[in-house]
Each structure stands twice: as structure tokens, then as C-alpha cells.
CSV table of C-alpha atoms in Angstrom, one decimal:
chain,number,residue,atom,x,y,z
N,1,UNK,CA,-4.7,13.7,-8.5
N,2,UNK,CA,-4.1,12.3,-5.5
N,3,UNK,CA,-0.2,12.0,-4.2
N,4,UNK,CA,-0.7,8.8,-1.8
N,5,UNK,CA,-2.4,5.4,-2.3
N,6,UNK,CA,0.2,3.4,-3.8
N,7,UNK,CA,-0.9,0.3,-1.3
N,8,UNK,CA,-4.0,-0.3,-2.7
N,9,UNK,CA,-3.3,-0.4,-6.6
N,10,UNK,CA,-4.2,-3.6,-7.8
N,11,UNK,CA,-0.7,-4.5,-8.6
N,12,UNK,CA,0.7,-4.0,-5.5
N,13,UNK,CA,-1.9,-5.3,-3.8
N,14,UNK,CA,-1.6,-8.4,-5.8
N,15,UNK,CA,2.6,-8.5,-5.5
N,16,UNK,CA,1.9,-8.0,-1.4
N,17,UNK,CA,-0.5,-10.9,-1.5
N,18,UNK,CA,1.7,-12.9,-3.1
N,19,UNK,CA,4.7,-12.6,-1.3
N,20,UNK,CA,2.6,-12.7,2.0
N,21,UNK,CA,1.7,-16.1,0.7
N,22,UNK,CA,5.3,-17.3,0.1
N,23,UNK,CA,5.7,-16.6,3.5
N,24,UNK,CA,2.8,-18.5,4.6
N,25,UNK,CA,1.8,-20.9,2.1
N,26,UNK,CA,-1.9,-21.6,3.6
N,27,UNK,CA,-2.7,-18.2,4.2
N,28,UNK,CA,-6.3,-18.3,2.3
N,29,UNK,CA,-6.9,-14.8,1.6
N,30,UNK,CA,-3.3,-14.4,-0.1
N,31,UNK,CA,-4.3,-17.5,-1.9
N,32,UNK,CA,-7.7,-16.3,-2.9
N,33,UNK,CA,-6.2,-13.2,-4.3
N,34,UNK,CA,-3.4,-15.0,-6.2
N,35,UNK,CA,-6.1,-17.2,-8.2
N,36,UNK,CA,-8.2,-13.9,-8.8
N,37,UNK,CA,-5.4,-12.4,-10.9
N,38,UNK,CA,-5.9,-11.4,-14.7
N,39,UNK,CA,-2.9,-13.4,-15.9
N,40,UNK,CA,-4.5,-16.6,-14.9
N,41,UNK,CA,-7.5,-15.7,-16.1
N,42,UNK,CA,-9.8,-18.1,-13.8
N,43,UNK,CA,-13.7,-17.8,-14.2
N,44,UNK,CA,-15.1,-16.9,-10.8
N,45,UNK,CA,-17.2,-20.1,-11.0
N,46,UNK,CA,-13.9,-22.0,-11.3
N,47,UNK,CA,-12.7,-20.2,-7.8
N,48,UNK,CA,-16.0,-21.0,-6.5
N,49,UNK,CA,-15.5,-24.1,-6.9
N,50,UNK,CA,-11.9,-24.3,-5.1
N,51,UNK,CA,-13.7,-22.8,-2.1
N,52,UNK,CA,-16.6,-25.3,-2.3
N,53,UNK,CA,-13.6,-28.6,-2.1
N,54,UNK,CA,-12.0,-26.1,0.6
N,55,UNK,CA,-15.1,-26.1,3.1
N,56,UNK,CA,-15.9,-29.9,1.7
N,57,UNK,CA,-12.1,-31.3,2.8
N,58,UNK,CA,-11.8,-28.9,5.6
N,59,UNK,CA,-8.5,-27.6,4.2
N,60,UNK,CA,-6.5,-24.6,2.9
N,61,UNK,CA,-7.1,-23.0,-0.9
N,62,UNK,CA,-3.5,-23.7,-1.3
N,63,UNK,CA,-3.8,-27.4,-0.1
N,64,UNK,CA,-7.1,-28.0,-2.5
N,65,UNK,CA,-4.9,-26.3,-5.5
N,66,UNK,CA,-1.7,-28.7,-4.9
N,67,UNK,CA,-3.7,-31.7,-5.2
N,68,UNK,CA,-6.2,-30.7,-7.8
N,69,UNK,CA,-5.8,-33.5,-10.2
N,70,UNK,CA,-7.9,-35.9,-7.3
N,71,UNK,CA,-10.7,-33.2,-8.0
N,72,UNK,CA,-13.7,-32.5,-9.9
N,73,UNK,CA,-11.9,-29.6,-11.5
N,74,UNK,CA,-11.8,-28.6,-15.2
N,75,UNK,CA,-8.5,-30.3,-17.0
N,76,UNK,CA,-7.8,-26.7,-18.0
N,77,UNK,CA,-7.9,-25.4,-14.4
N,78,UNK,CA,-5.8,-28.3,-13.7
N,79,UNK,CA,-3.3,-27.1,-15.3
N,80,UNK,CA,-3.4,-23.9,-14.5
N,81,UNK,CA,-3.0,-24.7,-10.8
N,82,UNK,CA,-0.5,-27.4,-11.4
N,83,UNK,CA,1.9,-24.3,-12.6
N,84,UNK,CA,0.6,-21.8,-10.0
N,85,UNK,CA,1.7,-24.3,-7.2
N,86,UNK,CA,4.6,-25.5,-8.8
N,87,UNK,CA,6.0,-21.9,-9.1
N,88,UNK,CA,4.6,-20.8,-5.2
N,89,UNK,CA,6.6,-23.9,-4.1
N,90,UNK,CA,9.9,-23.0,-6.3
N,91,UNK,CA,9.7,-19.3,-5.4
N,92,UNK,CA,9.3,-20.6,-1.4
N,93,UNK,CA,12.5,-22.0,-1.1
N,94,UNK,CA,13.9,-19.4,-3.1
N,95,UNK,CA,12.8,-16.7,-0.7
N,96,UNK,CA,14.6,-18.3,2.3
N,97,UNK,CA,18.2,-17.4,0.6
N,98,UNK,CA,17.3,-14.8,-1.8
N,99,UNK,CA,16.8,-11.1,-1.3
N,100,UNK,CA,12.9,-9.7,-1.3
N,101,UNK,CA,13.8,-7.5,-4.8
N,102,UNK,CA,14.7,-11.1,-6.4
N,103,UNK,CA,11.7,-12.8,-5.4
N,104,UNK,CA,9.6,-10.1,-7.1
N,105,UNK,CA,11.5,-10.6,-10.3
N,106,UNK,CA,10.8,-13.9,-10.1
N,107,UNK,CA,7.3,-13.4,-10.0
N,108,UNK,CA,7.0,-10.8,-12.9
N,109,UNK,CA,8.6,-12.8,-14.8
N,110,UNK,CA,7.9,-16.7,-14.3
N,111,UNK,CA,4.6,-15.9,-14.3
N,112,UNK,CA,4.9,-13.4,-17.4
N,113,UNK,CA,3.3,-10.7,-15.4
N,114,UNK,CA,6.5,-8.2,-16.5
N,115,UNK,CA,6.2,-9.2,-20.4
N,116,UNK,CA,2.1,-8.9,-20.3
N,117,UNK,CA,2.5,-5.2,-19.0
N,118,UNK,CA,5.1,-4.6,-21.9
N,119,UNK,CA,2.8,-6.0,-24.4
N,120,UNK,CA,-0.1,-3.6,-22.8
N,121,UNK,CA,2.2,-0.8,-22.5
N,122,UNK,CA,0.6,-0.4,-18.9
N,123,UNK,CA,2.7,2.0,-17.8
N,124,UNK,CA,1.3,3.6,-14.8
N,125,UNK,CA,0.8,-0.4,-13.6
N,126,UNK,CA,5.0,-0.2,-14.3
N,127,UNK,CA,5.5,2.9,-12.1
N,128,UNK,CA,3.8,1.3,-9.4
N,129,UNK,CA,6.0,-1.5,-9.4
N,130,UNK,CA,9.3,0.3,-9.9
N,131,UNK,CA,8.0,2.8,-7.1
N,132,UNK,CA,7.4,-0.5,-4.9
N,133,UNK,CA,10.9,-1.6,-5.8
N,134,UNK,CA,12.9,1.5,-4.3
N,135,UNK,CA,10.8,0.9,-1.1
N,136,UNK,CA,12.6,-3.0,-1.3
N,137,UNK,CA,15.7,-1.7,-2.0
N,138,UNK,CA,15.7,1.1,0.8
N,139,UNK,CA,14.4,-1.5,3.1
N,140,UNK,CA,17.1,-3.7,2.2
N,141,UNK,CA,19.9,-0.8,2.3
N,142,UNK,CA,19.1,0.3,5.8
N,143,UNK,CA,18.2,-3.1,8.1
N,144,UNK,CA,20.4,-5.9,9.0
N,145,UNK,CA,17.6,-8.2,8.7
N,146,UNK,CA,16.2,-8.6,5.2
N,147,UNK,CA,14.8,-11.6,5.2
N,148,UNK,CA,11.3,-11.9,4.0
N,149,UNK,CA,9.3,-12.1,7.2
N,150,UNK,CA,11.0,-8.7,8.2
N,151,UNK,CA,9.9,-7.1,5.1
N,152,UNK,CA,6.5,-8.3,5.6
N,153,UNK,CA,6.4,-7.1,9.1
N,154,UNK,CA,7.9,-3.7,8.1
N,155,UNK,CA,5.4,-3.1,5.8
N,156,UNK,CA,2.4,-3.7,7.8
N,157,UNK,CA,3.9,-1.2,10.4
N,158,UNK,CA,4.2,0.9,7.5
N,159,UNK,CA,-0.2,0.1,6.6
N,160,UNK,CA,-0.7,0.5,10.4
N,161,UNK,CA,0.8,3.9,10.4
N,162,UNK,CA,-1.6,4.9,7.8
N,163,UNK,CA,0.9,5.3,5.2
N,164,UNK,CA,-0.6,4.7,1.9
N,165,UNK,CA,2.3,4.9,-0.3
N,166,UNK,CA,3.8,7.8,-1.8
N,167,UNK,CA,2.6,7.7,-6.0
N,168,UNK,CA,3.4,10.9,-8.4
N,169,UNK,CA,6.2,13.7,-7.7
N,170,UNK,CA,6.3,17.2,-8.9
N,171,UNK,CA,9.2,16.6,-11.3
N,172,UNK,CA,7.1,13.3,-12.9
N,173,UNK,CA,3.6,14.6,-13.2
N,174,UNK,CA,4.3,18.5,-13.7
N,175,UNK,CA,0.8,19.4,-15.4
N,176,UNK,CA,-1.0,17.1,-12.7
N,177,UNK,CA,-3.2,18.3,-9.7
N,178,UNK,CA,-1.4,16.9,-6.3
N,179,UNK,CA,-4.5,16.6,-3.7
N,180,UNK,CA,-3.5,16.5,-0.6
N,181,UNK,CA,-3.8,17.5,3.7
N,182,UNK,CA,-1.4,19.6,5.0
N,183,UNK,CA,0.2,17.4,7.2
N,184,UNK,CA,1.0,15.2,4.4
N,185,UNK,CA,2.6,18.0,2.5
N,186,UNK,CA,5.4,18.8,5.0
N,187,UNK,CA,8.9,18.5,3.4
N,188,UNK,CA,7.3,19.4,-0.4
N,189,UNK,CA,7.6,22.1,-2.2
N,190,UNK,CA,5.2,22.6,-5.4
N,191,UNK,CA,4.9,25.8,-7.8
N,192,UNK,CA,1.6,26.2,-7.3
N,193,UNK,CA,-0.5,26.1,-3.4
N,194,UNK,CA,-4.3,26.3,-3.5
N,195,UNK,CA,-5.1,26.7,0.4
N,196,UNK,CA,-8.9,25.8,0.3
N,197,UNK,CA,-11.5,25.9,3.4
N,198,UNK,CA,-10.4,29.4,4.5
N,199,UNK,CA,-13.3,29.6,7.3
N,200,UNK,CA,-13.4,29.7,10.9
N,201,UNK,CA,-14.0,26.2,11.7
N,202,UNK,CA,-13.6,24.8,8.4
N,203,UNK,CA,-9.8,25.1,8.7
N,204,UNK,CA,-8.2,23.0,9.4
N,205,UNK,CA,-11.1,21.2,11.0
N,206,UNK,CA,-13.5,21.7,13.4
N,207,UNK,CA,-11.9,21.8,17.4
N,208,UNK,CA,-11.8,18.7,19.1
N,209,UNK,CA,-11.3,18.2,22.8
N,210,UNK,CA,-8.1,16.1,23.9
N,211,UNK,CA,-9.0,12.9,24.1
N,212,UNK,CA,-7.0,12.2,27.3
N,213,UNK,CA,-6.7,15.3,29.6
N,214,UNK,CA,-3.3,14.8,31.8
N,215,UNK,CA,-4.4,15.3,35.4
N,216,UNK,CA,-1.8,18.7,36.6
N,217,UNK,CA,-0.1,16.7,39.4
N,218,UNK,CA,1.6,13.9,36.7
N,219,UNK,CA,3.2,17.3,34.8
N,220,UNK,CA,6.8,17.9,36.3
N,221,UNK,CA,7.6,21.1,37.7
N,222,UNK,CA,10.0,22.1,34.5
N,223,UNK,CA,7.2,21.6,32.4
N,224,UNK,CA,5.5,25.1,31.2
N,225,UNK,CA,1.8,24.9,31.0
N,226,UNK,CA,0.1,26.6,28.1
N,227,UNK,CA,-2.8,29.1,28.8
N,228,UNK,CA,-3.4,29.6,25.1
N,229,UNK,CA,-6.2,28.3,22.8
N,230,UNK,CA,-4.4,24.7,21.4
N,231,UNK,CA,-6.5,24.1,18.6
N,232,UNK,CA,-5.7,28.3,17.4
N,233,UNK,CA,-2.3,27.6,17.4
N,234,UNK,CA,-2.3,24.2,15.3
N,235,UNK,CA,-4.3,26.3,12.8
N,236,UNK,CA,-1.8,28.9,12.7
N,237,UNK,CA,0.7,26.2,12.6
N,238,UNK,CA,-0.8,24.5,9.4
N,239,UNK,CA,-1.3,27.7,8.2
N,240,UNK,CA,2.3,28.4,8.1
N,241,UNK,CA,3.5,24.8,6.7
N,242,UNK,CA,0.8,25.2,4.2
N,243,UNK,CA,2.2,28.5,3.0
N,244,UNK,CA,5.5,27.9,2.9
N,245,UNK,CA,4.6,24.6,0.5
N,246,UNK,CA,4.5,27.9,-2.5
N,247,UNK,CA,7.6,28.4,-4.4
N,248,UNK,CA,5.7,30.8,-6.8
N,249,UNK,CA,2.3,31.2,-6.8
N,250,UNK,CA,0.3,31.1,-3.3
N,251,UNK,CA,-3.8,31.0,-3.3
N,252,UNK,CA,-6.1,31.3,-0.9
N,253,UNK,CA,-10.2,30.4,-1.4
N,254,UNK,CA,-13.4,30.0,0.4
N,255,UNK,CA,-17.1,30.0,-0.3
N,256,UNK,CA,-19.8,32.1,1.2
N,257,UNK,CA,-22.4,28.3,1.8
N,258,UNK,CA,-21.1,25.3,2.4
N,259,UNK,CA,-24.2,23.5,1.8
């Protein structure tokens, strides 16, 4: 199981979108997304048709959707996007005063997204959100500025970074398999520590040249210049962090063909 990823579940993705779109009402892609969710169960032909009228009338998804009832649209999608927009408009001016852990309350529960998962008993769906919450709530506990806007910003610094969102700890998932590179695993410590790829070359990967060589006359005289093999001592360096991840059992494997 993998320990990272918890940017690109469905429900987060969804929650992100959503917000994103509060921020930005015509924001088309946010939009799209929104309409796609389960809970409004939409037929894709119905959406299909919302992107026709958008090409046709040369205008947003969320424009088309606020003034569906002059369209050819089904009087049950009608009413479905009558509540949609009402709710995107109401939750719009409440995220201009309200704090970003409100506005996602708001939508679990307005929308009866919270009380669907509860019915389902989706609880992994739940840990995702509650995991998403404490990244609100340290956001909000360590910047001045916790406006929406911010938290959107901070969180695509956070998806630029590569950062793909911390999921199960040791102490949660005991009996689970964490997968993951060793660079990720600094600061953890597990029972357990299968070091895999135990061949020259194979660990950690195969040497790569610096991409960007600084010419000797821009290094200052107090800097020391190293005549040892770089990539030797970043495997010996992983080697080390990965070895020190064991609090009681440490293994080591490899295999004779790699294919």
C-alpha cells in the first residue's frame, strides 16, 4: 500500500475542484468536474449536452447552467442545476468571510455529500476528507492570510512540489504494506524495513551526470571541492536513512536477473 497520493482520490479531487470553482466561478474544468459527481448523478449525455449550448453561446459551463431553464435541457436536469448554482452562488459569498474548513462543511453537507458517505459507510472516502481537513486547519493555524485564494495558491505550491498527500500511518494501518522511496521515508520509523534493489546500479538508481556543471572560477575560495565519487556517496547516504527507518526487523533483498 502505497503511503502518498492523497491528491488524486476522487474526493479530494472533487472537494479541490469545487472550491477552485468558488474562487473562480467560470473556471470550466472545475465546473465540468462538479457536474460529473455521483451525487448529482447526471448522465454523460446530459453533460454533453451543457458543453454543446457552451460552444453554441460562446460561454462558460457555469454561465450555461445558471440560465438553464432558456435551454433545451431535460426538466429534471433543470432542476438539478437550478440547486447546483444556487448553492455555488450561496457558498461564494460565504467564502469571502468564512474560514476554508467552513466552506467545506458546507459542501458535505448542503449537498448531502457527508450523509451519502454515512449511509455507504465509505470510510476510507471519510479518512480522506478528515486527512484533508487537518491540512485546512494547519494551513489556517500557521498563515496570517487564510483567505480562500491563499489556500488555493498554497496548495498548488504544495502539487508543484510533487507532494502527493500523505494517506495511511503506521499506528492506523498496522498490518498494511507502506511502499515507498527512501527519500520519502525520512523522519519515519516502521517495525519492519524491506531494502529492495540491492545491486550495483540498481540502488538507488542508475548514475546520472549533473545536469548543470558549475564552472570552478564561480566556487569561492572557502568552498572545499570534493574529489570523491558523488553519486557513491548518495547511495551510501540512502543507505544509511534507509536503515535507520528499522526499529526491529531490518531486510535486505536482490535478485540474480532482472529481466
Amino acid at each position: 500500500m502505497a503511503s502518498t497520493g492523497l491528491y488524486s482520490k476522487d474526493i479530494i479531487l472533487d472537494l479541490l475542484a469545487y472550491l477552485r470553482l468558488l474562487d473562480k466561478n467560470f473556471d470550466n474544468a472545475s465546473m465540468y468536474r462538479v457536474l460529473s459527481m455521483p451525487i448529482f448523478a447526471i448522465e454523460k449525455r446530459e453533460i454533453i449536452n451543457i458543453l454543446f449550448n457552451v460552444n453554441k453561446y460562446s460561454k462558460s459551463v457555469f454561465e450555461i447552467c445558471k440560465n438553464a431553464s432558456g435551454m433545451n435541457f431535460s426538466l429534471s436536469l433543470k432542476e438539478k442545476l437550478e440547486k447546483i448554482i444556487t448553492l455555488i452562488e450561496k457558498h461564494t459569498n460565504l467564502s469571502t468571510r468564512e474560514s476554508v474548513r467552513s466552506i467545506i462543511k458546507y459542501f458535505l453537507v448542503d449537498y448531502g455529500i457527508a450523509a451519502d458517505l454515512t449511509r455507504k459507510m465509505a470510510q476510507k472516502e471519510i479518512s480522506y476528507i478528515n486527512k484533508f481537513a487537518a491540512i485546512v486547519e494547519k494551513f489556517e493555524d500557521s498563515n496570517y492570510d487564510v483567505t480562500l485564494p491563499h489556500f488555493l495558491e498554497y496548495i498548488d505550491l504544495i502539487l508543484e512540489s510533487g507532494d502527493q498527500g500523505a494517506l495511511a500511518t503506521e499506528e492506523q494501518d498496522p498490518d498494511t504494506v507502506k511502499i515507498m522511496t527512501v527519500h520519502s521515508s525520512k523522519g519515519l520509523e516502521f517495525k519492519y524495513v524491506f531494502v529492495v534493489n540491492m545491486v550495483d546500479r540498481k540502488f538507488p538508481v542508475i548514475e546520472k551526470s549533473d545536469p548543470i556543471e558549475i564552472p570552478l572560477d564561480l566556487i569561492g575560495d572557502k568552498e572545499i571541492l570534493y574529489d570523491g565519487d558523488p553519486h557513491l556517496e548518495e547511495e551510501r547516504r540512502l543507505f544509511y536513512v534507509a536503515m535507520t527507518r528499522a526499529k526491529k526487523g531490518l531486510f535486505f533483498t536482490s535478485s540474480d536477473d532482472y529481466g
